Coordinates of C-alpha atoms in Angstrom, one line a residue:
M1 CA 74.0 -3.9 -36.4
G2 CA 77.0 -4.1 -38.9
A3 CA 80.7 -3.0 -38.2
L4 CA 81.0 1.0 -38.5
S5 CA 84.1 2.7 -40.2
S6 CA 85.0 6.1 -40.6
R7 CA 85.5 7.9 -43.6
V8 CA 87.4 11.2 -44.1
L9 CA 85.8 13.4 -46.5
R10 CA 87.8 15.2 -49.3
P11 CA 87.4 18.8 -50.0
A12 CA 85.4 19.7 -53.1
G13 CA 87.4 19.7 -56.2
R14 CA 89.8 17.0 -55.4
T15 CA 89.0 13.5 -56.8
E16 CA 89.7 9.8 -55.3
Q17 CA 92.3 8.0 -57.5
P18 CA 90.5 4.9 -58.9
E19 CA 91.7 1.7 -57.5
P20 CA 92.5 -1.4 -59.6
T21 CA 89.9 -4.1 -59.4
P22 CA 91.7 -7.5 -59.3
G23 CA 90.2 -9.6 -62.3
A24 CA 88.2 -7.1 -63.7
G25 CA 90.6 -6.6 -66.8
G26 CA 92.2 -3.5 -65.4
A27 CA 88.8 -1.7 -65.3
T28 CA 88.7 0.7 -62.1
R29 CA 85.8 1.1 -59.7
R30 CA 85.2 4.2 -57.4
S31 CA 83.8 3.5 -54.0
D32 CA 80.2 4.6 -53.2
A33 CA 81.5 6.3 -50.1
G34 CA 84.0 8.3 -51.8
E35 CA 81.5 9.3 -54.8
D36 CA 79.0 10.3 -51.9
A37 CA 81.8 12.3 -50.0
A38 CA 82.6 14.1 -53.4
H39 CA 79.0 15.4 -53.4
G40 CA 79.3 16.3 -49.6
F41 CA 77.4 13.9 -48.0
C42 CA 77.7 12.7 -44.4
Y43 CA 77.2 9.4 -42.9
C44 CA 77.3 10.5 -39.4
P45 CA 73.9 9.8 -37.8
G46 CA 72.5 12.9 -36.4
G47 CA 75.3 15.1 -38.2
R48 CA 74.3 18.6 -39.2
K49 CA 75.6 19.9 -42.5
R50 CA 76.4 23.5 -43.5
K51 CA 76.8 24.5 -47.4
R52 CA 79.5 26.6 -48.5
S53 CA 79.4 28.8 -51.7
S54 CA 81.5 26.4 -53.3
G55 CA 78.7 23.7 -53.2
A56 CA 81.0 21.5 -51.0
S57 CA 79.4 20.5 -47.7
F58 CA 80.7 19.9 -44.2
C59 CA 79.2 18.0 -41.5
Y60 CA 79.3 19.0 -37.9
C61 CA 78.6 15.5 -35.9
H62 CA 77.7 15.3 -32.8
P63 CA 79.7 12.4 -30.8
D64 CA 76.7 11.2 -28.7
S65 CA 74.1 11.4 -31.5
E66 CA 74.4 7.7 -32.8
T67 CA 74.2 6.3 -29.2
D68 CA 71.4 8.2 -28.5
E69 CA 69.9 6.9 -31.5
D70 CA 70.5 3.2 -30.5
E71 CA 69.0 3.8 -27.2
D72 CA 66.0 5.2 -28.5
E73 CA 65.4 2.2 -30.8
G74 CA 65.9 -0.2 -27.9
D75 CA 63.2 1.6 -25.9
E76 CA 61.0 1.6 -28.9
Q77 CA 61.6 -2.3 -29.2
Q78 CA 61.3 -2.7 -25.4
R79 CA 57.9 -0.8 -25.4
L80 CA 56.4 -3.1 -28.2
L81 CA 57.6 -6.3 -26.7
N82 CA 55.8 -5.3 -23.4
T83 CA 52.5 -4.0 -25.3
P84 CA 49.7 -6.7 -25.4
R85 CA 47.8 -7.4 -28.5
R86 CA 44.5 -8.4 -28.5
K87 CA 43.3 -11.3 -30.8
K88 CA 39.9 -12.7 -30.3
L89 CA 39.6 -16.3 -30.2
K90 CA 36.6 -18.8 -30.6
S91 CA 35.7 -19.2 -26.9
T92 CA 35.3 -22.6 -25.3
S93 CA 31.7 -21.8 -24.3
K94 CA 30.7 -21.1 -28.1
Y95 CA 32.4 -24.2 -29.3
I96 CA 30.8 -26.3 -26.8
Y97 CA 27.4 -24.7 -27.6
Q98 CA 27.8 -25.2 -31.3
T99 CA 29.5 -28.5 -31.3
L100 CA 28.0 -30.6 -28.6
F101 CA 24.5 -29.0 -28.1
L102 CA 23.3 -27.8 -31.9
N103 CA 25.3 -30.3 -33.7
G104 CA 24.9 -33.0 -31.0
E105 CA 28.4 -34.6 -31.5
N106 CA 29.2 -37.5 -29.1
S107 CA 25.7 -37.5 -27.7
D108 CA 25.2 -40.3 -25.0
I109 CA 21.3 -39.6 -24.3
K110 CA 18.2 -38.4 -26.4
I111 CA 15.6 -36.3 -24.7
C112 CA 12.1 -36.3 -26.2
A113 CA 9.5 -33.8 -25.5
L114 CA 6.5 -32.0 -27.4
G115 CA 7.5 -33.9 -30.4
E116 CA 10.8 -32.7 -30.4
E117 CA 14.4 -34.8 -30.0
W118 CA 17.4 -33.5 -28.2
S119 CA 21.0 -35.3 -28.5
L120 CA 22.2 -34.2 -25.4
H121 CA 25.0 -35.6 -23.0
K122 CA 24.3 -36.7 -19.3
I123 CA 27.3 -34.9 -17.9
Y124 CA 25.8 -31.5 -18.9
L125 CA 22.2 -32.5 -17.9
C126 CA 23.5 -33.3 -14.4
Q127 CA 23.6 -29.6 -13.9
S128 CA 19.6 -30.0 -13.7
G129 CA 18.5 -30.9 -10.2
Y130 CA 15.6 -32.6 -12.2
F131 CA 17.9 -35.0 -14.3
S132 CA 20.7 -35.3 -11.5
S133 CA 17.9 -36.7 -9.3
M134 CA 17.0 -39.1 -12.1
F135 CA 20.3 -40.4 -13.3
S136 CA 21.6 -41.0 -9.7
G137 CA 18.9 -42.6 -8.1
S138 CA 17.1 -45.9 -8.7
W139 CA 14.7 -44.7 -11.3
K140 CA 14.5 -46.8 -14.5
E141 CA 15.3 -43.8 -16.7
S142 CA 18.9 -43.7 -15.1
S143 CA 20.0 -46.8 -17.6
M144 CA 18.1 -45.5 -20.3
N145 CA 19.5 -43.8 -23.6
I146 CA 16.3 -42.2 -24.8
I147 CA 13.9 -40.3 -22.2
E148 CA 10.4 -39.1 -22.9
L149 CA 9.3 -36.3 -21.0
E150 CA 5.7 -35.3 -19.9
I151 CA 5.2 -31.7 -19.9
P152 CA 2.2 -30.8 -17.5
D153 CA 2.7 -27.3 -17.6
Q154 CA 1.1 -25.4 -20.5
N155 CA 3.3 -22.3 -20.4
I156 CA 6.3 -24.7 -21.5
D157 CA 7.0 -25.1 -25.2
I158 CA 9.7 -26.4 -27.7
E159 CA 11.3 -23.1 -27.7
A160 CA 11.2 -22.5 -23.9
L161 CA 12.8 -26.3 -23.8
Q162 CA 15.3 -25.4 -26.3
V163 CA 16.8 -22.4 -24.2
A164 CA 16.5 -24.2 -21.2
F165 CA 18.5 -27.2 -22.4
G166 CA 20.9 -24.9 -24.3
S167 CA 21.5 -23.1 -21.0
L168 CA 23.3 -26.0 -19.8
Y169 CA 26.0 -25.8 -22.7
R170 CA 26.6 -21.8 -22.6
D171 CA 27.8 -19.1 -20.0
D172 CA 24.8 -16.8 -20.7
V173 CA 21.3 -16.8 -22.2
L174 CA 19.4 -14.0 -23.8
I175 CA 15.8 -13.9 -22.7
K176 CA 13.4 -11.8 -24.3
P177 CA 10.5 -10.3 -22.2
S178 CA 7.9 -12.0 -24.4
R179 CA 9.5 -15.5 -23.6
V180 CA 10.3 -14.9 -20.1
V181 CA 7.3 -16.7 -18.7
A182 CA 7.5 -19.7 -20.9
I183 CA 11.4 -20.1 -20.1
L184 CA 10.7 -19.5 -16.1
A185 CA 8.3 -22.4 -16.5
A186 CA 10.9 -25.0 -18.0
A187 CA 13.5 -23.7 -15.8
C188 CA 11.5 -24.3 -12.6
M189 CA 10.3 -28.0 -14.2
L190 CA 14.0 -28.8 -14.8
Q191 CA 15.3 -27.1 -11.7
L192 CA 17.7 -24.8 -13.4
D193 CA 18.3 -22.4 -10.4
G194 CA 20.7 -19.9 -12.4
L195 CA 18.1 -19.8 -15.2
I196 CA 15.2 -19.3 -12.6
Q197 CA 17.2 -16.3 -11.2
Q198 CA 18.1 -14.9 -14.5
C199 CA 14.4 -14.9 -15.4
G200 CA 13.6 -13.0 -12.5
E201 CA 15.9 -10.4 -13.0
T202 CA 14.6 -9.9 -16.5
M203 CA 11.0 -9.6 -15.2
K204 CA 12.0 -6.9 -12.7
E205 CA 13.6 -4.9 -15.4
T206 CA 10.6 -5.1 -17.9
I207 CA 7.8 -4.4 -15.5
N208 CA 5.3 -2.1 -17.2
V209 CA 1.6 -1.5 -18.0
K210 CA 1.6 -4.6 -20.5
T211 CA 3.4 -7.0 -18.6
V212 CA 2.8 -6.2 -14.9
C213 CA -0.4 -8.5 -14.5
G214 CA 1.1 -11.6 -16.3
Y215 CA 4.4 -11.2 -14.6
Y216 CA 2.6 -11.0 -11.2
T217 CA 0.5 -14.2 -11.8
S218 CA 3.5 -16.0 -13.1
A219 CA 5.7 -15.0 -10.1
G220 CA 3.0 -16.6 -7.8
T221 CA 2.9 -19.7 -9.7
Y222 CA 6.9 -20.2 -9.5
G223 CA 7.5 -18.8 -6.4
L224 CA 9.2 -15.6 -7.1
D225 CA 8.3 -13.5 -4.1
S226 CA 10.6 -10.6 -4.9
V227 CA 9.2 -10.3 -8.5
K228 CA 5.6 -10.5 -7.2
K229 CA 6.5 -7.6 -4.7
K230 CA 8.0 -5.5 -7.3
C231 CA 4.8 -6.0 -9.5
L232 CA 2.5 -5.0 -6.6
E233 CA 4.5 -2.0 -6.1
W234 CA 4.3 -1.0 -9.6
L235 CA 0.8 -1.2 -9.4
L236 CA 0.5 0.8 -6.4
N237 CA 2.3 3.7 -7.9
N238 CA 0.9 3.5 -11.4
L239 CA -2.9 2.5 -11.2
M240 CA -4.4 5.8 -11.3
T241 CA -1.9 7.6 -13.6
H242 CA -1.5 4.4 -16.2
Q243 CA -4.8 3.3 -16.8
S244 CA -5.6 0.9 -19.9
V245 CA -8.5 -1.2 -21.0
E246 CA -6.0 -4.2 -20.9
L247 CA -4.9 -3.6 -17.6
F248 CA -8.4 -3.3 -16.4
K249 CA -9.0 -6.5 -17.7
E250 CA -6.2 -8.4 -16.5
L251 CA -6.5 -7.1 -12.8
S252 CA -8.3 -9.9 -10.7
I253 CA -10.5 -9.2 -8.0
N254 CA -8.1 -10.4 -5.5
V255 CA -5.3 -8.1 -6.7
M256 CA -7.8 -4.6 -6.8
K257 CA -8.6 -5.6 -3.4
Q258 CA -4.9 -5.4 -2.2
L259 CA -4.4 -2.3 -4.2
I260 CA -7.6 -0.2 -3.0
G261 CA -7.1 -1.5 0.5
S262 CA -3.3 -0.5 0.4
S263 CA -2.2 2.8 2.3
N264 CA 0.6 3.1 -0.2
L265 CA -1.8 3.7 -3.4
F266 CA -1.0 6.9 -5.0
V267 CA -4.1 8.9 -5.6
M268 CA -3.2 12.3 -7.3
Q269 CA -6.6 14.0 -7.1
V270 CA -9.4 12.8 -4.8
E271 CA -11.2 9.5 -3.8
M272 CA -13.8 10.1 -6.3
D273 CA -11.1 9.0 -8.8
V274 CA -10.7 5.9 -7.2
Y275 CA -14.4 5.1 -7.3
T276 CA -14.5 6.0 -10.7
A277 CA -11.7 3.6 -11.8
L278 CA -13.3 0.8 -9.8
K279 CA -16.6 1.3 -11.6
K280 CA -14.7 1.0 -15.3
W281 CA -12.8 -2.1 -13.9
M282 CA -16.1 -3.7 -13.0
F283 CA -17.5 -3.2 -16.2
L284 CA -14.7 -4.7 -18.1
Q285 CA -14.6 -7.9 -16.0
L286 CA -18.3 -8.2 -16.6
V287 CA -17.8 -7.6 -20.2
P288 CA -14.4 -8.7 -21.3
S289 CA -15.3 -8.6 -25.0
W290 CA -15.6 -4.9 -25.1
N291 CA -12.7 -3.3 -27.4
G292 CA -13.3 0.2 -27.2
S293 CA -10.6 2.9 -26.2
L294 CA -9.9 4.5 -23.0
K295 CA -11.7 7.6 -23.6
Q296 CA -14.8 5.7 -24.4
L297 CA -14.6 3.4 -21.3
L298 CA -16.2 5.6 -18.6
T299 CA -19.3 6.6 -21.0
E300 CA -20.1 2.9 -22.0
T301 CA -19.6 1.8 -18.5
D302 CA -22.4 4.3 -17.5
V303 CA -24.5 3.2 -20.4
W304 CA -24.1 -0.3 -19.4
F305 CA -25.1 0.1 -15.8
S306 CA -27.9 2.5 -16.7
K307 CA -29.7 -0.5 -18.6
W308 CA -28.9 -2.8 -15.8
K309 CA -30.6 -0.3 -13.2
K310 CA -33.9 -0.3 -15.2
D311 CA -34.1 -3.9 -14.9
F312 CA -33.4 -4.3 -11.2
E313 CA -35.0 -1.2 -9.9
G314 CA -34.7 -0.7 -6.2
T315 CA -31.4 -2.9 -5.5
T316 CA -27.9 -1.9 -5.6
F317 CA -25.8 -3.8 -8.2
L318 CA -23.0 -5.0 -5.3
E319 CA -26.0 -6.5 -3.6
T320 CA -26.8 -8.6 -6.8
E321 CA -25.3 -12.1 -7.7
Q322 CA -23.3 -10.3 -10.0
G323 CA -22.0 -7.8 -8.0
K324 CA -21.1 -9.5 -4.9
P325 CA -17.9 -10.7 -5.9
F326 CA -16.9 -7.1 -6.0
A327 CA -18.2 -5.9 -2.9
P328 CA -14.9 -6.5 -1.0
V329 CA -13.0 -4.3 -3.4
F330 CA -15.5 -1.6 -3.0
R331 CA -15.4 -1.8 0.7
H332 CA -12.1 -0.4 0.8
L333 CA -13.5 3.0 -0.7
R334 CA -12.9 6.0 1.7
L335 CA -16.7 6.8 1.2
Q336 CA -16.5 9.5 3.9
Y337 CA -13.9 11.6 1.5
I338 CA -16.6 10.8 -1.6
I339 CA -19.6 12.1 0.1
S340 CA -18.0 15.2 1.4
D341 CA -18.3 16.7 -2.2
L342 CA -22.0 17.6 -3.4
A343 CA -21.2 16.4 -7.1
S344 CA -19.6 13.1 -6.1
A345 CA -22.4 12.3 -3.5
R346 CA -25.1 12.7 -6.4
I347 CA -23.0 10.6 -8.6
I348 CA -22.8 7.8 -5.9
E349 CA -26.5 7.9 -5.3
Q350 CA -27.5 7.5 -9.2
D351 CA -25.4 4.9 -10.2
S352 CA -26.7 2.7 -7.7
L353 CA -23.6 0.4 -7.2
V354 CA -23.2 0.9 -3.4
P355 CA -25.3 -0.5 -0.9
S356 CA -27.6 2.2 0.7
E357 CA -26.6 0.9 4.1
W358 CA -22.7 1.5 3.4
L359 CA -23.8 5.1 2.8
S360 CA -26.1 5.7 5.8
L361 CA -23.6 4.8 8.0
V362 CA -20.8 7.1 6.6
Y363 CA -23.6 10.2 6.2
K364 CA -24.3 9.6 9.9
Q365 CA -20.7 9.5 10.8
Q366 CA -20.0 12.8 9.1
W367 CA -23.2 14.5 10.6
L368 CA -22.5 13.5 14.0
A369 CA -18.8 14.8 13.4
M370 CA -20.0 18.2 12.1
L371 CA -22.3 18.5 15.4
R372 CA -19.6 17.7 17.6
A373 CA -17.3 20.4 15.9
E374 CA -20.0 23.2 16.3
Q375 CA -21.6 22.4 19.4
D376 CA -19.1 20.8 21.6
N377 CA -16.3 22.3 23.5
E378 CA -13.5 21.6 20.8
V379 CA -11.1 24.5 20.7
G380 CA -9.0 23.8 17.8
L381 CA -5.4 24.7 18.3
R382 CA -4.6 25.7 22.0
L383 CA -1.0 26.9 23.3
A384 CA 0.4 27.2 26.4
S385 CA 3.6 28.2 28.1
F386 CA 4.7 27.2 31.8
D387 CA 7.5 28.1 34.2
S388 CA 9.9 25.7 35.8
S389 CA 7.4 24.8 38.5
G390 CA 4.6 23.9 36.0
K391 CA 2.7 27.1 36.7
L392 CA 0.7 28.5 33.8
I393 CA 2.1 31.6 32.3
C394 CA 0.3 32.0 28.9
S395 CA -2.4 30.2 27.2
R396 CA -4.0 30.9 23.8
A397 CA -6.6 28.9 21.8
T398 CA -7.9 29.6 18.1
G399 CA -11.3 28.5 18.7
Y400 CA -13.1 26.4 16.1
Q401 CA -12.1 27.3 12.5
I402 CA -13.1 26.1 8.9
L403 CA -10.2 26.5 6.7
T404 CA -10.2 25.9 2.9
L405 CA -6.8 25.1 1.5
E406 CA -5.7 24.9 -2.0
K407 CA -2.6 23.0 -3.1
D408 CA 0.8 24.4 -1.3
Q409 CA -1.3 27.2 0.4
E410 CA -0.5 28.4 3.9
Q411 CA -3.2 29.8 6.5
V412 CA -2.2 31.6 9.7
V413 CA -4.4 30.4 12.8
M414 CA -2.4 32.2 15.2
N415 CA -0.3 35.2 15.8
L416 CA 2.1 35.2 18.7
D417 CA 4.3 37.9 20.3
S418 CA 7.5 36.4 21.2
R419 CA 8.4 39.0 23.7
L420 CA 5.3 37.7 26.0
L421 CA 5.9 34.0 25.6
I422 CA 8.6 31.8 27.6
F423 CA 10.1 28.7 25.7
P424 CA 9.4 26.1 25.8
L425 CA 5.7 26.1 24.3
Y426 CA 3.4 23.2 24.4
I427 CA 0.7 23.3 21.5
C428 CA -2.3 21.1 21.4
C429 CA -4.4 20.6 18.3
N430 CA -7.7 19.1 17.6
F431 CA -8.4 18.6 14.2
L432 CA -11.7 17.2 12.5
Y433 CA -11.0 13.8 11.8
I434 CA -13.3 11.0 10.6
S435 CA -12.0 7.9 11.3
P436 CA -13.9 4.6 9.6
E437 CA -15.1 1.8 11.6
K438 CA -13.0 -1.4 11.9
R439 CA -10.3 -0.1 9.9
T440 CA -6.7 0.8 11.2
E441 CA -5.7 2.3 7.5
S442 CA -6.8 5.9 7.2
N443 CA -4.5 7.6 4.7
R444 CA -3.1 6.8 1.3
H445 CA -0.4 8.6 -0.6
P446 CA -2.4 11.5 -1.8
E447 CA -1.4 14.5 -3.7
N448 CA -4.3 16.4 -2.0
P449 CA -4.4 16.6 1.5
G450 CA -7.8 16.6 1.8
H451 CA -8.2 13.1 0.1

């Protein structure tokens, strides 16, 4: 900041005498300050002016105003100096990817595969377990400048290799769900652990009705157990509610067996729905060329099996050579819940898919259970109360009862008078329950408790 000078402002009406200017031929010049002062201007920072009637202005200056302004200006400059400014620079990773990988500058090795050639660098290729072993061992390729790769996996294509090789030159890779299986195959062949992990995460995040079967198969092929588990979990939760023609075509016998046999299968209505789903699935496994809609599927399935039934009268389908591979899946049906409904039992008999021996055994179990409930000494729910010495004080029993429950419905089976009871109370319940032979799992995830 320049030097400061004080000027005394003259009252209005008085003019400053002109000063001779040396070398100017006697001409005179008025100072700018004097002219401004004559018009009543103030040069004091922060000063306040009051105009009088004569037109002259007087300045009332604060003595500290100039100092305060200097301090404010200094603070502002300091703030600007300490405020970071962002300027996006071209990242090293992008430069390396563009210059070394895409442009192939300073390449010291060429990789040939599937009719394509890549100009790469050994120092980057050594990040791959596949190439690291090749270059560090006694392989003949360790001293070669051109290497021809054999690609035994049909899932690997040129685009997948491009992504896999490119991942060695960059920090992140964008993987499309439609390409993840091919990229995973290439990553596994080249032993790129980071890319394998990223493929697995992409698969987990994009499981749906269209991808679940392909992901499940690929996860098994390339050893991604966590992805395989996620796919199976999705199928257990959605098989009965997200059915589609393509899904039924893709589900293998082995996978369907796991699903139907699992206690975690969500069945929103009744067991008969599981049977109907299996029937449609089996039809599509036998006739994969069928391309109708999901609404038409059940009708077409019934028509197809009806024609078959006429040709093989007296034999159930699961007993034939065509049907035997599907028998282990149908074995996991809870037939005791299906035949408890008359309409469902009739459909099972008419379809002639399930062997009669299976049904006869279930009918026998159900009949004996009903006889035990009606004629044996099963007392239903029994309640008892004892004193401190174990002596029976009170005992009540409901006897045999048949209850029909709707969803979320409650039924009172016994009324108790708290005045006559001493706690604690001991409650024993006998429920009619049919346990299938040689099976430990008895319940799925039903919405309907009667399932």
